[in-house]
mmCIF file of N, CA and C in Angstrom:
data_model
loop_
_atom_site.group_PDB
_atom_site.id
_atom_site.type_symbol
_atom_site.label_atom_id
_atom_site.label_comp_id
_atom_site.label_asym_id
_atom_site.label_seq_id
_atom_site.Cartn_x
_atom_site.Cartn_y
_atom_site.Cartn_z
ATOM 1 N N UNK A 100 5.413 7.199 34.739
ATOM 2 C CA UNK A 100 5.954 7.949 33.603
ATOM 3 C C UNK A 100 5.785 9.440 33.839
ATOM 4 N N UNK A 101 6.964 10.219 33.326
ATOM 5 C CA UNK A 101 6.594 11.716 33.889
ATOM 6 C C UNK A 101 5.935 11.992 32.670
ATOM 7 N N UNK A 102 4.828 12.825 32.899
ATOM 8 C CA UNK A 102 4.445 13.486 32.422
ATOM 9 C C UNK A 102 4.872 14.794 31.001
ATOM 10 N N UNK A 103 5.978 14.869 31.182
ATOM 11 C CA UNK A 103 6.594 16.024 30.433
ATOM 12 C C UNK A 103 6.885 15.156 29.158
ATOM 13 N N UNK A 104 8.248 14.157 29.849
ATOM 14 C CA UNK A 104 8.170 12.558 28.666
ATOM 15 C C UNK A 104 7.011 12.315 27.514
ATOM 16 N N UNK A 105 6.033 11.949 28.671
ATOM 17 C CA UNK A 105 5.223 11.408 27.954
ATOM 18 C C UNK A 105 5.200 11.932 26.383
ATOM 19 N N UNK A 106 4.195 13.664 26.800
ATOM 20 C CA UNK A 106 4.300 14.946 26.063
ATOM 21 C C UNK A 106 5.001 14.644 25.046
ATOM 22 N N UNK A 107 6.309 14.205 24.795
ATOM 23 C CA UNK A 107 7.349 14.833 24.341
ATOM 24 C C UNK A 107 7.069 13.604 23.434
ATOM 25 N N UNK A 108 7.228 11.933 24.226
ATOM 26 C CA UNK A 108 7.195 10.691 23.231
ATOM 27 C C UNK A 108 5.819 10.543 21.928
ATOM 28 N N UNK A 109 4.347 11.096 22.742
ATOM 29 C CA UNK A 109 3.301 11.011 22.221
ATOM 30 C C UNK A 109 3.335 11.543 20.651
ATOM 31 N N UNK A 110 2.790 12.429 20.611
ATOM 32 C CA UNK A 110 2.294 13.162 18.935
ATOM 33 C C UNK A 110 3.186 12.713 18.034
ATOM 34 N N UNK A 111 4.733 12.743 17.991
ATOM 35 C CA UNK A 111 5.510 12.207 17.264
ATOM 36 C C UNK A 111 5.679 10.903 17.156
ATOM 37 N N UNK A 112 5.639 10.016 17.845
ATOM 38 C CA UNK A 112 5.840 8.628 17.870
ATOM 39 C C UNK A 112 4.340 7.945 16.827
ATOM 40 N N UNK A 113 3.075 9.103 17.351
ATOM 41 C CA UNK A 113 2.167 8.517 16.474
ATOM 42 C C UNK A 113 2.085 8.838 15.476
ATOM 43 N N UNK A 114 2.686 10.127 14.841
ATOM 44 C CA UNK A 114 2.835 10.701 13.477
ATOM 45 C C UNK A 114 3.703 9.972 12.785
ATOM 46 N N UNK A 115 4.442 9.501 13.036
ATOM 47 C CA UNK A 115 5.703 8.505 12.678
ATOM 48 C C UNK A 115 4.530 6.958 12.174
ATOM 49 N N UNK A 116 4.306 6.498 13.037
ATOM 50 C CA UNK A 116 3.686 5.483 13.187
ATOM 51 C C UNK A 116 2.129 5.628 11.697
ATOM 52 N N UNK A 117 1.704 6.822 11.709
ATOM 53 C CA UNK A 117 0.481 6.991 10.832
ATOM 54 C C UNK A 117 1.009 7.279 9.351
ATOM 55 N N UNK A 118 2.426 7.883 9.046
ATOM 56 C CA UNK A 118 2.990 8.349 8.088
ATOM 57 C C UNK A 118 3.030 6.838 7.822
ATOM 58 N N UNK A 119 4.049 5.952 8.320
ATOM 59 C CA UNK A 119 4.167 4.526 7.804
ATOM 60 C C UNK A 119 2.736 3.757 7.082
ATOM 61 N N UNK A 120 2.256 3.617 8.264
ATOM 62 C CA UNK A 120 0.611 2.825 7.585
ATOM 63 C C UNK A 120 0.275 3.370 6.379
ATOM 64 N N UNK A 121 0.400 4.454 5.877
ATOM 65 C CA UNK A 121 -0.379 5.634 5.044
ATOM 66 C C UNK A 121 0.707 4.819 3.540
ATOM 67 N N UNK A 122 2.197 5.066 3.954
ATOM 68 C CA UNK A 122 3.095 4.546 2.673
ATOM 69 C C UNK A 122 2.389 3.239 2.664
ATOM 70 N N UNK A 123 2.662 2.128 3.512
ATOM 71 C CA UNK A 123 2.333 0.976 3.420
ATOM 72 C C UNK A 123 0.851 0.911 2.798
ATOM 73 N N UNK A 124 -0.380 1.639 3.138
ATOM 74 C CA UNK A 124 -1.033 1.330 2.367
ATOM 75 C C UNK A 124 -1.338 1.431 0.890
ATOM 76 N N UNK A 125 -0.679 2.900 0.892
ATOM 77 C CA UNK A 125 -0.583 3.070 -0.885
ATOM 78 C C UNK A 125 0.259 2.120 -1.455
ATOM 79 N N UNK A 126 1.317 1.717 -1.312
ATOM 80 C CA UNK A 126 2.237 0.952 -1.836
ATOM 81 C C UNK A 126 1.515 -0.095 -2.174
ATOM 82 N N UNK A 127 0.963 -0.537 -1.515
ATOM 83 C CA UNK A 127 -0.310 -1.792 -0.986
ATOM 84 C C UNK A 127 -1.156 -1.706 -2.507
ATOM 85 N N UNK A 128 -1.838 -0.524 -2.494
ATOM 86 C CA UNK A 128 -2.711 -0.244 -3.740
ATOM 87 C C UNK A 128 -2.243 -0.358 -5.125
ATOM 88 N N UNK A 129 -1.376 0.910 -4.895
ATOM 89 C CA UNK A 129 -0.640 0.393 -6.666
ATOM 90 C C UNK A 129 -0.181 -0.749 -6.740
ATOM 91 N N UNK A 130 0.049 -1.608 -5.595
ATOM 92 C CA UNK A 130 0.917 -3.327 -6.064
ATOM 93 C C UNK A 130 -0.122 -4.196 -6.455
ATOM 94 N N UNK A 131 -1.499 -3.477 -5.887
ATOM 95 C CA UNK A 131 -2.638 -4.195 -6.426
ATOM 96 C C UNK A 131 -3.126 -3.533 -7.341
ATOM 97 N N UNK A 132 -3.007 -2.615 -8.078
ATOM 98 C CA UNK A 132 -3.732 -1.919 -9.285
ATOM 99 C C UNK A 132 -2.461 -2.368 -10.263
ATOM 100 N N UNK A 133 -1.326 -2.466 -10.539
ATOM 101 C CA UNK A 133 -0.085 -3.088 -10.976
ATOM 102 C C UNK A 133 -0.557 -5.150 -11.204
ATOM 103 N N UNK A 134 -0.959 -5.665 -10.653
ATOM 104 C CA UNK A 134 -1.279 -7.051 -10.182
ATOM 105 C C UNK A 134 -2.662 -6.868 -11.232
ATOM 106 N N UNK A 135 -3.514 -5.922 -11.499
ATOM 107 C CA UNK A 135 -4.653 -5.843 -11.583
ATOM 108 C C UNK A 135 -4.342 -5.714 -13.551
ATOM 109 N N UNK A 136 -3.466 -4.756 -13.980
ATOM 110 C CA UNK A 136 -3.623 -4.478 -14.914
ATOM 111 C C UNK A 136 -2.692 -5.879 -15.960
ATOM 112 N N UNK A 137 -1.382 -6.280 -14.980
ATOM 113 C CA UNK A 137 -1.068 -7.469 -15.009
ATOM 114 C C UNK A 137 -2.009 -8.579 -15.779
ATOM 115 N N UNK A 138 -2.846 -9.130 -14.548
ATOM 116 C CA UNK A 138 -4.086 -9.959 -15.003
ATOM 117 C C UNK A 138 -4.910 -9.707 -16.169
ATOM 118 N N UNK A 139 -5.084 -8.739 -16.437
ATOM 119 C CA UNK A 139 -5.997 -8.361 -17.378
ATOM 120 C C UNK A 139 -5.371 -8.431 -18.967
ATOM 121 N N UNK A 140 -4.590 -7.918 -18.948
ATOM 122 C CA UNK A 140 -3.366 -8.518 -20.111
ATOM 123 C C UNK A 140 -3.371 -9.551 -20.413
ATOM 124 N N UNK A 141 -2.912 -10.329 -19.315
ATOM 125 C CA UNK A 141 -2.916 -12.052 -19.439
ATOM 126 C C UNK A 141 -4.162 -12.533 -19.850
ATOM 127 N N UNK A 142 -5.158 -12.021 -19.611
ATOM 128 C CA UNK A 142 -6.192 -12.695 -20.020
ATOM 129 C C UNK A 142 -6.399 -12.248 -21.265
ATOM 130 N N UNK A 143 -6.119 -11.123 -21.643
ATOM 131 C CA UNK A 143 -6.115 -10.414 -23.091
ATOM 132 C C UNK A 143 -5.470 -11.213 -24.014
ATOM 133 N N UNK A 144 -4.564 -12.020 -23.340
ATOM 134 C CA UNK A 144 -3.150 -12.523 -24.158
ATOM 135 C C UNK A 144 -4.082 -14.104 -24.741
ATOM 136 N N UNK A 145 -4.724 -14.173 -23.277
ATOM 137 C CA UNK A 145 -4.951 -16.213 -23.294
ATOM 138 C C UNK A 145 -5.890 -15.709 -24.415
ATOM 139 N N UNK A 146 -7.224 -14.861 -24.508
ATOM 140 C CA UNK A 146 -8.181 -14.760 -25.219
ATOM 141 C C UNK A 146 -7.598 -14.629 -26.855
ATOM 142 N N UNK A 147 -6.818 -13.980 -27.198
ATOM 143 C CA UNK A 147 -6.218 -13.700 -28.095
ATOM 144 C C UNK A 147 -5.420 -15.075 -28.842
ATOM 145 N N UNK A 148 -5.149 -15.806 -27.884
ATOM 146 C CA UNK A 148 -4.143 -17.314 -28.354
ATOM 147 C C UNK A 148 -5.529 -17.953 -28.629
ATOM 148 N N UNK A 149 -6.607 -18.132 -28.005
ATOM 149 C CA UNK A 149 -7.716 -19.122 -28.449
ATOM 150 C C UNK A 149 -8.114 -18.576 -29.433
ATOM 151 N N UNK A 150 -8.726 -16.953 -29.746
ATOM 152 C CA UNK A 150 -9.151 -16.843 -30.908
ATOM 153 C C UNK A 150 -8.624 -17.080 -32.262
ATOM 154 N N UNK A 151 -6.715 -17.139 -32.398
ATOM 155 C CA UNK A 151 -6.414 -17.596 -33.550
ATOM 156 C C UNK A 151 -6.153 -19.040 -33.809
#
């Protein structure tokens, strides 16, 4: 591999690559803080049907 290439493929290919992971993980979070507040409702809901 020449060298210059390389240069040229490196920093960007991994900035590319770290930007993704970074969306994917937040996305990741709020789908689980979203999932989270979800659940908690539901259970608000079930607790609420037994108490009357």
């Amino acid at each position: 591999m020449h060298p210059d290439a390389k240069s040229k493929l490196g920093p960007s290919c991994g900035k590319k690559l770290g930007r993704e992971i970074t969306f994917t993980a937040s996305s990741f979070i709020s789908l689980s803080e979203v999932w989270k507040q979800q659940s908690d409702s539901l259970r608000l809901a079930k607790c609420n049907a037994f108490a009357h």
